[in-house]
PDB file of N, CA and C in Angstrom:
ATOM      1  N   MET A   1       0.732  -1.411   0.020  1.00  0.00           N
ATOM      2  CA  MET A   1      -0.219   0.041   0.036  1.00  0.00           C
ATOM      3  C   MET A   1       0.767   1.374   0.085  1.00  0.00           C
ATOM      4  N   SER A   2       0.520   2.155   0.806  1.00  0.00           N
ATOM      5  CA  SER A   2       1.213   3.184   0.833  1.00  0.00           C
ATOM      6  C   SER A   2       2.281   3.460   2.065  1.00  0.00           C
ATOM      7  N   GLY A   3       2.742   2.603   2.333  1.00  0.00           N
ATOM      8  CA  GLY A   3       3.828   2.393   3.691  1.00  0.00           C
ATOM      9  C   GLY A   3       3.705   3.032   4.671  1.00  0.00           C
ATOM     10  N   MET A   4       2.417   3.668   5.125  1.00  0.00           N
ATOM     11  CA  MET A   4       2.467   4.612   6.182  1.00  0.00           C
ATOM     12  C   MET A   4       2.157   3.196   7.550  1.00  0.00           C
ATOM     13  N   TYR A   5       2.120   1.908   7.319  1.00  0.00           N
ATOM     14  CA  TYR A   5       2.140   1.129   8.475  1.00  0.00           C
ATOM     15  C   TYR A   5       3.828   0.654   8.687  1.00  0.00           C
ATOM     16  N   ASN A   6       4.457   0.769   7.942  1.00  0.00           N
ATOM     17  CA  ASN A   6       6.007   0.208   8.051  1.00  0.00           C
ATOM     18  C   ASN A   6       6.373   0.888   9.231  1.00  0.00           C
ATOM     19  N   GLU A   7       7.373   0.220   9.750  1.00  0.00           N
ATOM     20  CA  GLU A   7       8.161   0.702  10.956  1.00  0.00           C
ATOM     21  C   GLU A   7       8.796   1.305  10.826  1.00  0.00           C
ATOM     22  N   PRO A   8       9.183   2.772  11.647  1.00  0.00           N
ATOM     23  CA  PRO A   8      10.132   4.005  10.736  1.00  0.00           C
ATOM     24  C   PRO A   8      11.209   3.569  11.277  1.00  0.00           C
ATOM     25  N   ARG A   9      11.737   4.119  10.432  1.00  0.00           N
ATOM     26  CA  ARG A   9      13.329   3.636  10.434  1.00  0.00           C
ATOM     27  C   ARG A   9      14.494   4.900  10.937  1.00  0.00           C
ATOM     28  N   LEU A  10      15.450   4.939  11.524  1.00  0.00           N
ATOM     29  CA  LEU A  10      16.397   5.556  12.411  1.00  0.00           C
ATOM     30  C   LEU A  10      17.255   5.881  11.572  1.00  0.00           C
ATOM     31  N   SER A  11      17.688   6.657  11.367  1.00  0.00           N
ATOM     32  CA  SER A  11      18.925   7.617  10.819  1.00  0.00           C
ATOM     33  C   SER A  11      20.449   6.987  12.419  1.00  0.00           C
ATOM     34  N   ALA A  12      21.252   6.642  12.055  1.00  0.00           N
ATOM     35  CA  ALA A  12      22.095   6.586  13.045  1.00  0.00           C
ATOM     36  C   ALA A  12      23.607   7.393  12.617  1.00  0.00           C
ATOM     37  N   VAL A  13      23.227   8.297  12.108  1.00  0.00           N
ATOM     38  CA  VAL A  13      24.269   9.516  11.219  1.00  0.00           C
ATOM     39  C   VAL A  13      24.579  10.284  12.723  1.00  0.00           C
ATOM     40  N   LYS A  14      25.708  10.197  12.637  1.00  0.00           N
ATOM     41  CA  LYS A  14      26.446  11.602  13.996  1.00  0.00           C
ATOM     42  C   LYS A  14      26.791  12.275  12.966  1.00  0.00           C
ATOM     43  N   LEU A  15      26.314  14.034  13.304  1.00  0.00           N
ATOM     44  CA  LEU A  15      26.634  14.983  12.583  1.00  0.00           C
ATOM     45  C   LEU A  15      27.965  15.433  13.645  1.00  0.00           C
ATOM     46  N   PRO A  16      29.204  16.020  12.618  1.00  0.00           N
ATOM     47  CA  PRO A  16      30.024  16.472  13.285  1.00  0.00           C
ATOM     48  C   PRO A  16      30.022  17.958  13.782  1.00  0.00           C
ATOM     49  N   PRO A  17      30.581  18.910  14.538  1.00  0.00           N
ATOM     50  CA  PRO A  17      30.385  20.100  14.864  1.00  0.00           C
ATOM     51  C   PRO A  17      30.482  20.812  13.587  1.00  0.00           C
ATOM     52  N   TYR A  18      29.641  21.833  13.509  1.00  0.00           N
ATOM     53  CA  TYR A  18      30.012  22.784  12.079  1.00  0.00           C
ATOM     54  C   TYR A  18      30.265  23.895  12.253  1.00  0.00           C
ATOM     55  N   PRO A  19      31.394  24.711  11.226  1.00  0.00           N
ATOM     56  CA  PRO A  19      32.100  25.731  11.622  1.00  0.00           C
ATOM     57  C   PRO A  19      31.168  27.032  11.707  1.00  0.00           C
ATOM     58  N   HIS A  20      31.890  27.582  12.463  1.00  0.00           N
ATOM     59  CA  HIS A  20      31.110  28.945  13.274  1.00  0.00           C
ATOM     60  C   HIS A  20      32.384  30.113  13.223  1.00  0.00           C
ATOM     61  N   GLU A  21      31.603  31.097  13.523  1.00  0.00           N
ATOM     62  CA  GLU A  21      32.511  32.160  13.585  1.00  0.00           C
ATOM     63  C   GLU A  21      32.084  33.006  14.758  1.00  0.00           C
ATOM     64  N   GLU A  22      32.889  33.497  15.928  1.00  0.00           N
ATOM     65  CA  GLU A  22      32.552  33.823  17.081  1.00  0.00           C
ATOM     66  C   GLU A  22      33.155  35.319  16.892  1.00  0.00           C
ATOM     67  N   ARG A  23      32.426  36.341  18.140  1.00  0.00           N
ATOM     68  CA  ARG A  23      32.430  37.409  18.169  1.00  0.00           C
ATOM     69  C   ARG A  23      34.411  37.772  18.702  1.00  0.00           C
ATOM     70  N   GLY A  24      34.955  38.270  17.959  1.00  0.00           N
ATOM     71  CA  GLY A  24      36.135  38.202  18.133  1.00  0.00           C
ATOM     72  C   GLY A  24      37.072  39.604  18.421  1.00  0.00           C
ATOM     73  N   ARG A  25      36.269  40.814  18.192  1.00  0.00           N
ATOM     74  CA  ARG A  25      37.220  42.000  18.292  1.00  0.00           C
ATOM     75  C   ARG A  25      36.692  42.140  19.706  1.00  0.00           C
ATOM     76  N   LYS A  26      37.825  43.267  20.470  1.00  0.00           N
ATOM     77  CA  LYS A  26      37.011  43.695  21.776  1.00  0.00           C
ATOM     78  C   LYS A  26      36.168  44.355  21.789  1.00  0.00           C
ATOM     79  N   ASP A  27      35.289  45.072  20.707  1.00  0.00           N
ATOM     80  CA  ASP A  27      33.958  45.890  20.583  1.00  0.00           C
ATOM     81  C   ASP A  27      32.679  44.897  21.002  1.00  0.00           C
ATOM     82  N   GLY A  28      33.126  43.831  20.395  1.00  0.00           N
ATOM     83  CA  GLY A  28      32.244  42.609  20.499  1.00  0.00           C
ATOM     84  C   GLY A  28      31.891  42.395  19.109  1.00  0.00           C
ATOM     85  N   ALA A  29      31.989  42.888  18.235  1.00  0.00           N
ATOM     86  CA  ALA A  29      31.800  42.894  16.714  1.00  0.00           C
ATOM     87  C   ALA A  29      32.427  41.589  16.058  1.00  0.00           C
ATOM     88  N   ALA A  30      32.144  40.816  15.527  1.00  0.00           N
ATOM     89  CA  ALA A  30      32.311  39.499  14.894  1.00  0.00           C
ATOM     90  C   ALA A  30      33.235  39.686  13.667  1.00  0.00           C
ATOM     91  N   LYS A  31      34.319  38.910  13.371  1.00  0.00           N
ATOM     92  CA  LYS A  31      35.737  39.572  12.554  1.00  0.00           C
ATOM     93  C   LYS A  31      35.218  39.558  11.108  1.00  0.00           C
ATOM     94  N   ASP A  32      34.056  38.273  11.207  1.00  0.00           N
ATOM     95  CA  ASP A  32      33.469  38.459   9.535  1.00  0.00           C
ATOM     96  C   ASP A  32      31.970  37.973  10.007  1.00  0.00           C
ATOM     97  N   PRO A  33      30.973  39.560   9.936  1.00  0.00           N
ATOM     98  CA  PRO A  33      29.790  39.607   9.845  1.00  0.00           C
ATOM     99  C   PRO A  33      28.998  38.648   9.176  1.00  0.00           C
ATOM    100  N   VAL A  34      29.444  38.462   8.031  1.00  0.00           N
ATOM    101  CA  VAL A  34      28.264  37.164   7.081  1.00  0.00           C
ATOM    102  C   VAL A  34      28.852  35.650   7.744  1.00  0.00           C
ATOM    103  N   LYS A  35      29.598  35.386   8.198  1.00  0.00           N
ATOM    104  CA  LYS A  35      30.444  34.052   8.851  1.00  0.00           C
ATOM    105  C   LYS A  35      29.280  33.887   9.918  1.00  0.00           C
ATOM    106  N   PHE A  36      29.494  35.046  10.874  1.00  0.00           N
ATOM    107  CA  PHE A  36      28.597  35.477  12.419  1.00  0.00           C
ATOM    108  C   PHE A  36      27.328  34.746  12.026  1.00  0.00           C
ATOM    109  N   LEU A  37      26.799  35.699  10.884  1.00  0.00           N
ATOM    110  CA  LEU A  37      25.277  35.704  10.813  1.00  0.00           C
ATOM    111  C   LEU A  37      25.104  33.666  10.336  1.00  0.00           C
ATOM    112  N   GLN A  38      25.472  33.210   9.727  1.00  0.00           N
ATOM    113  CA  GLN A  38      25.301  32.055   9.084  1.00  0.00           C
ATOM    114  C   GLN A  38      25.252  30.668  10.095  1.00  0.00           C
ATOM    115  N   ALA A  39      26.660  31.057  10.718  1.00  0.00           N
ATOM    116  CA  ALA A  39      26.453  30.102  12.198  1.00  0.00           C
ATOM    117  C   ALA A  39      25.323  30.513  12.957  1.00  0.00           C
ATOM    118  N   THR A  40      24.908  31.256  13.177  1.00  0.00           N
ATOM    119  CA  THR A  40      23.744  31.901  14.027  1.00  0.00           C
ATOM    120  C   THR A  40      22.430  31.276  13.531  1.00  0.00           C
ATOM    121  N   GLU A  41      22.576  31.354  12.174  1.00  0.00           N
ATOM    122  CA  GLU A  41      21.557  30.555  11.925  1.00  0.00           C
ATOM    123  C   GLU A  41      21.518  29.033  11.812  1.00  0.00           C
ATOM    124  N   GLN A  42      22.528  28.723  11.757  1.00  0.00           N
ATOM    125  CA  GLN A  42      22.608  27.060  11.893  1.00  0.00           C
ATOM    126  C   GLN A  42      22.393  26.868  13.070  1.00  0.00           C
ATOM    127  N   ARG A  43      22.966  27.417  14.177  1.00  0.00           N
ATOM    128  CA  ARG A  43      22.555  26.999  15.548  1.00  0.00           C
ATOM    129  C   ARG A  43      21.130  26.962  15.640  1.00  0.00           C
ATOM    130  N   ALA A  44      20.502  27.912  15.259  1.00  0.00           N
ATOM    131  CA  ALA A  44      18.967  27.683  15.094  1.00  0.00           C
ATOM    132  C   ALA A  44      18.473  26.998  14.979  1.00  0.00           C
ATOM    133  N   ARG A  45      18.921  26.552  13.736  1.00  0.00           N
ATOM    134  CA  ARG A  45      18.290  25.116  12.922  1.00  0.00           C
ATOM    135  C   ARG A  45      18.638  23.916  13.659  1.00  0.00           C
ATOM    136  N   GLU A  46      19.917  23.891  14.190  1.00  0.00           N
ATOM    137  CA  GLU A  46      20.468  22.749  15.441  1.00  0.00           C
ATOM    138  C   GLU A  46      19.273  22.445  16.258  1.00  0.00           C
ATOM    139  N   ARG A  47      19.038  24.071  17.224  1.00  0.00           N
ATOM    140  CA  ARG A  47      18.419  24.138  18.089  1.00  0.00           C
ATOM    141  C   ARG A  47      16.582  23.154  18.192  1.00  0.00           C
ATOM    142  N   GLN A  48      16.359  23.918  16.695  1.00  0.00           N
ATOM    143  CA  GLN A  48      15.099  23.715  16.151  1.00  0.00           C
ATOM    144  C   GLN A  48      14.685  21.736  15.987  1.00  0.00           C
ATOM    145  N   ILE A  49      15.724  21.265  15.266  1.00  0.00           N
ATOM    146  CA  ILE A  49      16.126  19.571  15.127  1.00  0.00           C
ATOM    147  C   ILE A  49      16.080  18.934  16.625  1.00  0.00           C
ATOM    148  N   ALA A  50      16.738  19.430  17.452  1.00  0.00           N
ATOM    149  CA  ALA A  50      16.690  19.015  18.841  1.00  0.00           C
ATOM    150  C   ALA A  50      15.235  18.777  19.688  1.00  0.00           C
ATOM    151  N   TYR A  51      14.559  20.264  19.518  1.00  0.00           N
ATOM    152  CA  TYR A  51      13.307  20.239  19.683  1.00  0.00           C
ATOM    153  C   TYR A  51      11.988  19.186  19.182  1.00  0.00           C
ATOM    154  N   GLU A  52      12.414  19.356  17.650  1.00  0.00           N
ATOM    155  CA  GLU A  52      11.940  18.071  16.949  1.00  0.00           C
ATOM    156  C   GLU A  52      11.965  16.794  17.388  1.00  0.00           C
ATOM    157  N   THR A  53      13.405  16.454  17.980  1.00  0.00           N
ATOM    158  CA  THR A  53      13.320  14.851  18.118  1.00  0.00           C
ATOM    159  C   THR A  53      12.943  14.788  19.306  1.00  0.00           C
ATOM    160  N   VAL A  54      12.389  15.543  20.316  1.00  0.00           N
ATOM    161  CA  VAL A  54      12.182  15.387  21.192  1.00  0.00           C
ATOM    162  C   VAL A  54      10.757  15.101  21.094  1.00  0.00           C
ATOM    163  N   ARG A  55      10.251  15.857  20.203  1.00  0.00           N
ATOM    164  CA  ARG A  55       8.662  16.098  20.127  1.00  0.00           C
ATOM    165  C   ARG A  55       8.002  14.716  19.790  1.00  0.00           C
ATOM    166  N   LEU A  56       9.254  14.199  19.008  1.00  0.00           N
ATOM    167  CA  LEU A  56       8.900  13.051  17.931  1.00  0.00           C
ATOM    168  C   LEU A  56       9.186  11.822  18.946  1.00  0.00           C
ATOM    169  N   LEU A  57      10.161  11.961  19.570  1.00  0.00           N
ATOM    170  CA  LEU A  57       9.963  10.589  20.829  1.00  0.00           C
ATOM    171  C   LEU A  57       9.108  10.815  21.764  1.00  0.00           C
ATOM    172  N   ARG A  58       8.571  12.132  22.213  1.00  0.00           N
ATOM    173  CA  ARG A  58       7.549  12.162  23.323  1.00  0.00           C
ATOM    174  C   ARG A  58       5.896  11.228  22.572  1.00  0.00           C
ATOM    175  N   GLN A  59       6.304  11.533  21.012  1.00  0.00           N
ATOM    176  CA  GLN A  59       4.524  10.967  20.337  1.00  0.00           C
ATOM    177  C   GLN A  59       4.583   9.360  20.268  1.00  0.00           C
ATOM    178  N   ASP A  60       6.291   8.872  20.103  1.00  0.00           N
ATOM    179  CA  ASP A  60       6.490   7.489  20.417  1.00  0.00           C
ATOM    180  C   ASP A  60       5.943   6.941  21.829  1.00  0.00           C
ATOM    181  N   VAL A  61       6.599   7.968  22.697  1.00  0.00           N
ATOM    182  CA  VAL A  61       5.981   7.116  24.380  1.00  0.00           C
ATOM    183  C   VAL A  61       4.350   7.256  24.406  1.00  0.00           C
ATOM    184  N   ILE A  62       4.215   8.363  23.871  1.00  0.00           N
ATOM    185  CA  ILE A  62       2.610   8.671  24.081  1.00  0.00           C
ATOM    186  C   ILE A  62       1.858   7.202  22.792  1.00  0.00           C
ATOM    187  N   THR A  63       2.054   6.802  22.013  1.00  0.00           N
ATOM    188  CA  THR A  63       1.692   5.831  21.508  1.00  0.00           C
ATOM    189  C   THR A  63       1.608   4.507  21.994  1.00  0.00           C
ATOM    190  N   CYS A  64       3.011   4.392  22.745  1.00  0.00           N
ATOM    191  CA  CYS A  64       3.180   2.888  22.672  1.00  0.00           C
ATOM    192  C   CYS A  64       2.610   2.625  24.149  1.00  0.00           C
ATOM    193  N   TYR A  65       2.387   3.741  25.102  1.00  0.00           N
ATOM    194  CA  TYR A  65       1.503   3.754  25.944  1.00  0.00           C
ATOM    195  C   TYR A  65      -0.216   3.266  25.526  1.00  0.00           C
ATOM    196  N   ARG A  66      -0.268   4.231  24.780  1.00  0.00           N
ATOM    197  CA  ARG A  66      -1.852   3.771  23.996  1.00  0.00           C
ATOM    198  C   ARG A  66      -2.266   2.567  23.652  1.00  0.00           C
ATOM    199  N   LYS A  67      -0.944   2.134  23.006  1.00  0.00           N
ATOM    200  CA  LYS A  67      -0.836   0.838  22.516  1.00  0.00           C
ATOM    201  C   LYS A  67      -1.135  -0.431  23.526  1.00  0.00           C
ATOM    202  N   GLU A  68      -0.056  -0.148  24.486  1.00  0.00           N
ATOM    203  CA  GLU A  68      -0.153  -1.382  25.333  1.00  0.00           C
ATOM    204  C   GLU A  68      -1.042  -1.648  26.715  1.00  0.00           C
ATOM    205  N   GLY A  69      -1.279  -0.223  26.715  1.00  0.00           N
ATOM    206  CA  GLY A  69      -2.582  -0.216  28.008  1.00  0.00           C
ATOM    207  C   GLY A  69      -1.500  -0.456  29.233  1.00  0.00           C
ATOM    208  N   VAL A  70      -2.213  -1.559  30.101  1.00  0.00           N
ATOM    209  CA  VAL A  70      -1.608  -1.550  31.681  1.00  0.00           C
ATOM    210  C   VAL A  70      -0.276  -2.136  31.636  1.00  0.00           C
ATOM    211  N   ASN A  71      -0.069  -2.932  30.139  1.00  0.00           N
ATOM    212  CA  ASN A  71       1.565  -3.382  30.292  1.00  0.00           C
ATOM    213  C   ASN A  71       2.502  -2.550  29.644  1.00  0.00           C
ATOM    214  N   HIS A  72       2.202  -1.176  29.956  1.00  0.00           N
ATOM    215  CA  HIS A  72       2.922  -0.201  29.119  1.00  0.00           C
ATOM    216  C   HIS A  72       4.522  -0.098  30.135  1.00  0.00           C
ATOM    217  N   TYR A  73       4.548  -0.459  31.287  1.00  0.00           N
ATOM    218  CA  TYR A  73       5.510  -0.879  32.261  1.00  0.00           C
ATOM    219  C   TYR A  73       6.714  -1.471  31.649  1.00  0.00           C
ATOM    220  N   GLU A  74       6.639  -2.759  31.238  1.00  0.00           N
ATOM    221  CA  GLU A  74       7.615  -3.641  30.559  1.00  0.00           C
ATOM    222  C   GLU A  74       7.539  -3.618  28.880  1.00  0.00           C
ATOM    223  N   ASN A  75       6.406  -3.492  28.148  1.00  0.00           N
ATOM    224  CA  ASN A  75       6.570  -3.209  26.611  1.00  0.00           C
ATOM    225  C   ASN A  75       7.012  -1.733  26.307  1.00  0.00           C
ATOM    226  N   CYS A  76       6.757  -0.855  27.000  1.00  0.00           N
ATOM    227  CA  CYS A  76       7.436   0.721  26.363  1.00  0.00           C
ATOM    228  C   CYS A  76       8.908   1.193  27.043  1.00  0.00           C
ATOM    229  N   LYS A  77       9.653  -0.093  28.042  1.00  0.00           N
ATOM    230  CA  LYS A  77      10.440   0.424  28.721  1.00  0.00           C
ATOM    231  C   LYS A  77      11.769   1.212  27.878  1.00  0.00           C
ATOM    232  N   GLU A  78      11.842   0.550  26.614  1.00  0.00           N
ATOM    233  CA  GLU A  78      13.061   1.167  25.650  1.00  0.00           C
ATOM    234  C   GLU A  78      12.489   2.412  24.598  1.00  0.00           C
ATOM    235  N   VAL A  79      11.310   2.632  24.792  1.00  0.00           N
ATOM    236  CA  VAL A  79      10.886   3.842  24.167  1.00  0.00           C
ATOM    237  C   VAL A  79      10.824   4.861  25.038  1.00  0.00           C
ATOM    238  N   CYS A  80      10.748   4.761  26.299  1.00  0.00           N
ATOM    239  CA  CYS A  80      10.999   5.547  27.523  1.00  0.00           C
ATOM    240  C   CYS A  80      12.382   5.817  27.854  1.00  0.00           C
ATOM    241  N   GLU A  81      13.255   4.776  27.676  1.00  0.00           N
ATOM    242  CA  GLU A  81      14.390   5.108  28.137  1.00  0.00           C
ATOM    243  C   GLU A  81      15.221   6.074  26.911  1.00  0.00           C
ATOM    244  N   ARG A  82      14.851   5.825  26.099  1.00  0.00           N
ATOM    245  CA  ARG A  82      15.102   6.504  24.486  1.00  0.00           C
ATOM    246  C   ARG A  82      14.767   8.446  24.805  1.00  0.00           C
ATOM    247  N   TYR A  83      13.951   8.338  25.223  1.00  0.00           N
ATOM    248  CA  TYR A  83      13.165   9.434  25.450  1.00  0.00           C
ATOM    249  C   TYR A  83      13.780  10.103  26.725  1.00  0.00           C
ATOM    250  N   TYR A  84      14.145   9.405  27.752  1.00  0.00           N
ATOM    251  CA  TYR A  84      14.634  10.145  28.740  1.00  0.00           C
ATOM    252  C   TYR A  84      15.902  10.366  28.892  1.00  0.00           C
ATOM    253  N   ASN A  85      17.125   9.883  27.818  1.00  0.00           N
ATOM    254  CA  ASN A  85      18.272   9.807  27.643  1.00  0.00           C
ATOM    255  C   ASN A  85      18.379  11.076  26.589  1.00  0.00           C
ATOM    256  N   VAL A  86      17.608  11.087  25.899  1.00  0.00           N
ATOM    257  CA  VAL A  86      17.298  12.440  25.022  1.00  0.00           C
ATOM    258  C   VAL A  86      17.148  13.759  25.712  1.00  0.00           C
ATOM    259  N   ILE A  87      16.265  14.077  26.599  1.00  0.00           N
ATOM    260  CA  ILE A  87      15.939  14.906  27.868  1.00  0.00           C
ATOM    261  C   ILE A  87      16.505  15.655  28.697  1.00  0.00           C
ATOM    262  N   THR A  88      17.549  14.344  29.339  1.00  0.00           N
ATOM    263  CA  THR A  88      18.165  14.705  30.571  1.00  0.00           C
ATOM    264  C   THR A  88      19.592  15.265  29.860  1.00  0.00           C
ATOM    265  N   LYS A  89      19.923  15.177  28.411  1.00  0.00           N
ATOM    266  CA  LYS A  89      21.130  15.687  27.972  1.00  0.00           C
ATOM    267  C   LYS A  89      21.047  17.225  27.958  1.00  0.00           C
ATOM    268  N   LYS A  90      22.367  17.892  27.954  1.00  0.00           N
ATOM    269  CA  LYS A  90      22.491  19.418  27.727  1.00  0.00           C
ATOM    270  C   LYS A  90      22.013  19.901  26.323  1.00  0.00           C
ATOM    271  N   ASP A  91      21.328  20.931  26.306  1.00  0.00           N
ATOM    272  CA  ASP A  91      20.363  21.566  25.556  1.00  0.00           C
ATOM    273  C   ASP A  91      19.625  20.359  24.298  1.00  0.00           C
ATOM    274  N   LEU A  92      19.487  19.387  25.308  1.00  0.00           N
ATOM    275  CA  LEU A  92      18.617  18.407  24.408  1.00  0.00           C
ATOM    276  C   LEU A  92      19.184  17.609  23.237  1.00  0.00           C
ATOM    277  N   GLY A  93      20.787  17.322  23.444  1.00  0.00           N
ATOM    278  CA  GLY A  93      21.663  16.948  22.545  1.00  0.00           C
ATOM    279  C   GLY A  93      21.818  17.611  21.173  1.00  0.00           C
ATOM    280  N   GLN A  94      21.453  18.886  21.624  1.00  0.00           N
ATOM    281  CA  GLN A  94      21.598  19.432  20.157  1.00  0.00           C
ATOM    282  C   GLN A  94      23.189  19.575  19.965  1.00  0.00           C
ATOM    283  N   VAL A  95      23.560  19.613  18.420  1.00  0.00           N
ATOM    284  CA  VAL A  95      25.438  19.642  18.330  1.00  0.00           C
ATOM    285  C   VAL A  95      25.193  21.422  18.663  1.00  0.00           C
ATOM    286  N   HIS A  96      26.803  21.155  18.556  1.00  0.00           N
ATOM    287  CA  HIS A  96      27.327  22.493  18.928  1.00  0.00           C
ATOM    288  C   HIS A  96      28.893  22.734  18.303  1.00  0.00           C
ATOM    289  N   PRO A  97      28.858  23.802  17.881  1.00  0.00           N
ATOM    290  CA  PRO A  97      30.207  23.726  17.065  1.00  0.00           C
ATOM    291  C   PRO A  97      31.335  23.847  18.506  1.00  0.00           C
ATOM    292  N   ASN A  98      32.340  23.545  17.744  1.00  0.00           N
ATOM    293  CA  ASN A  98      33.864  23.553  18.709  1.00  0.00           C
ATOM    294  C   ASN A  98      34.217  24.850  19.170  1.00  0.00           C
ATOM    295  N   TRP A  99      33.524  25.587  20.100  1.00  0.00           N
ATOM    296  CA  TRP A  99      33.771  26.669  20.736  1.00  0.00           C
ATOM    297  C   TRP A  99      35.095  27.104  21.104  1.00  0.00           C
ATOM    298  N   GLU A 100      36.111  28.207  20.689  1.00  0.00           N
ATOM    299  CA  GLU A 100      37.680  28.371  21.308  1.00  0.00           C
ATOM    300  C   GLU A 100      37.047  28.626  22.708  1.00  0.00           C
ATOM    301  N   ASP A 101      36.498  28.863  23.972  1.00  0.00           N
ATOM    302  CA  ASP A 101      36.167  29.327  25.070  1.00  0.00           C
ATOM    303  C   ASP A 101      35.080  28.504  25.600  1.00  0.00           C
ATOM    304  N   LYS A 102      35.070  27.325  26.034  1.00  0.00           N
ATOM    305  CA  LYS A 102      33.936  26.265  26.482  1.00  0.00           C
ATOM    306  C   LYS A 102      33.332  26.882  27.783  1.00  0.00           C
ATOM    307  N   GLU A 103      34.244  27.674  28.246  1.00  0.00           N
ATOM    308  CA  GLU A 103      33.548  27.973  29.314  1.00  0.00           C
ATOM    309  C   GLU A 103      32.369  28.812  28.916  1.00  0.00           C
ATOM    310  N   LYS A 104      32.796  30.321  28.114  1.00  0.00           N
ATOM    311  CA  LYS A 104      32.233  31.301  27.863  1.00  0.00           C
ATOM    312  C   LYS A 104      30.719  30.728  27.201  1.00  0.00           C
ATOM    313  N   PHE A 105      30.731  29.662  26.468  1.00  0.00           N
ATOM    314  CA  PHE A 105      29.406  29.177  25.516  1.00  0.00           C
ATOM    315  C   PHE A 105      28.945  27.501  26.258  1.00  0.00           C
ATOM    316  N   ASP A 106      28.584  28.030  27.624  1.00  0.00           N
ATOM    317  CA  ASP A 106      27.721  26.754  28.166  1.00  0.00           C
ATOM    318  C   ASP A 106      26.448  26.958  28.241  1.00  0.00           C
ATOM    319  N   GLY A 107      25.905  26.381  27.074  1.00  0.00           N
ATOM    320  CA  GLY A 107      24.769  26.493  26.969  1.00  0.00           C
ATOM    321  C   GLY A 107      24.028  27.405  26.398  1.00  0.00           C
ATOM    322  N   TRP A 108      22.892  27.908  26.225  1.00  0.00           N
ATOM    323  CA  TRP A 108      22.343  29.215  25.244  1.00  0.00           C
ATOM    324  C   TRP A 108      21.967  30.489  26.264  1.00  0.00           C
TER     325      TRP A 108
END
């Protein structure tokens, strides 16, 4: 048929940190404003991907609970563990660039 009842496939792709531009001058301006804006947009996209990943995992948990009923404690354990592991990560597992000063950029 349409394939909507097939099991969902997960990607095992691990993305490397993306290139970025930090504010480098003493007055707070970026060394290269175009690269800085591109890096800012990329961070926003990565943050949105992290939020959508959490939303999809939450939906998987809800679906499993509804499907399994009273047996959800045993049958939904793996789904709940995946969800828990993502939501307990810093920034929901968002991909970050390699910051020059990691203490300065601890979170958003």
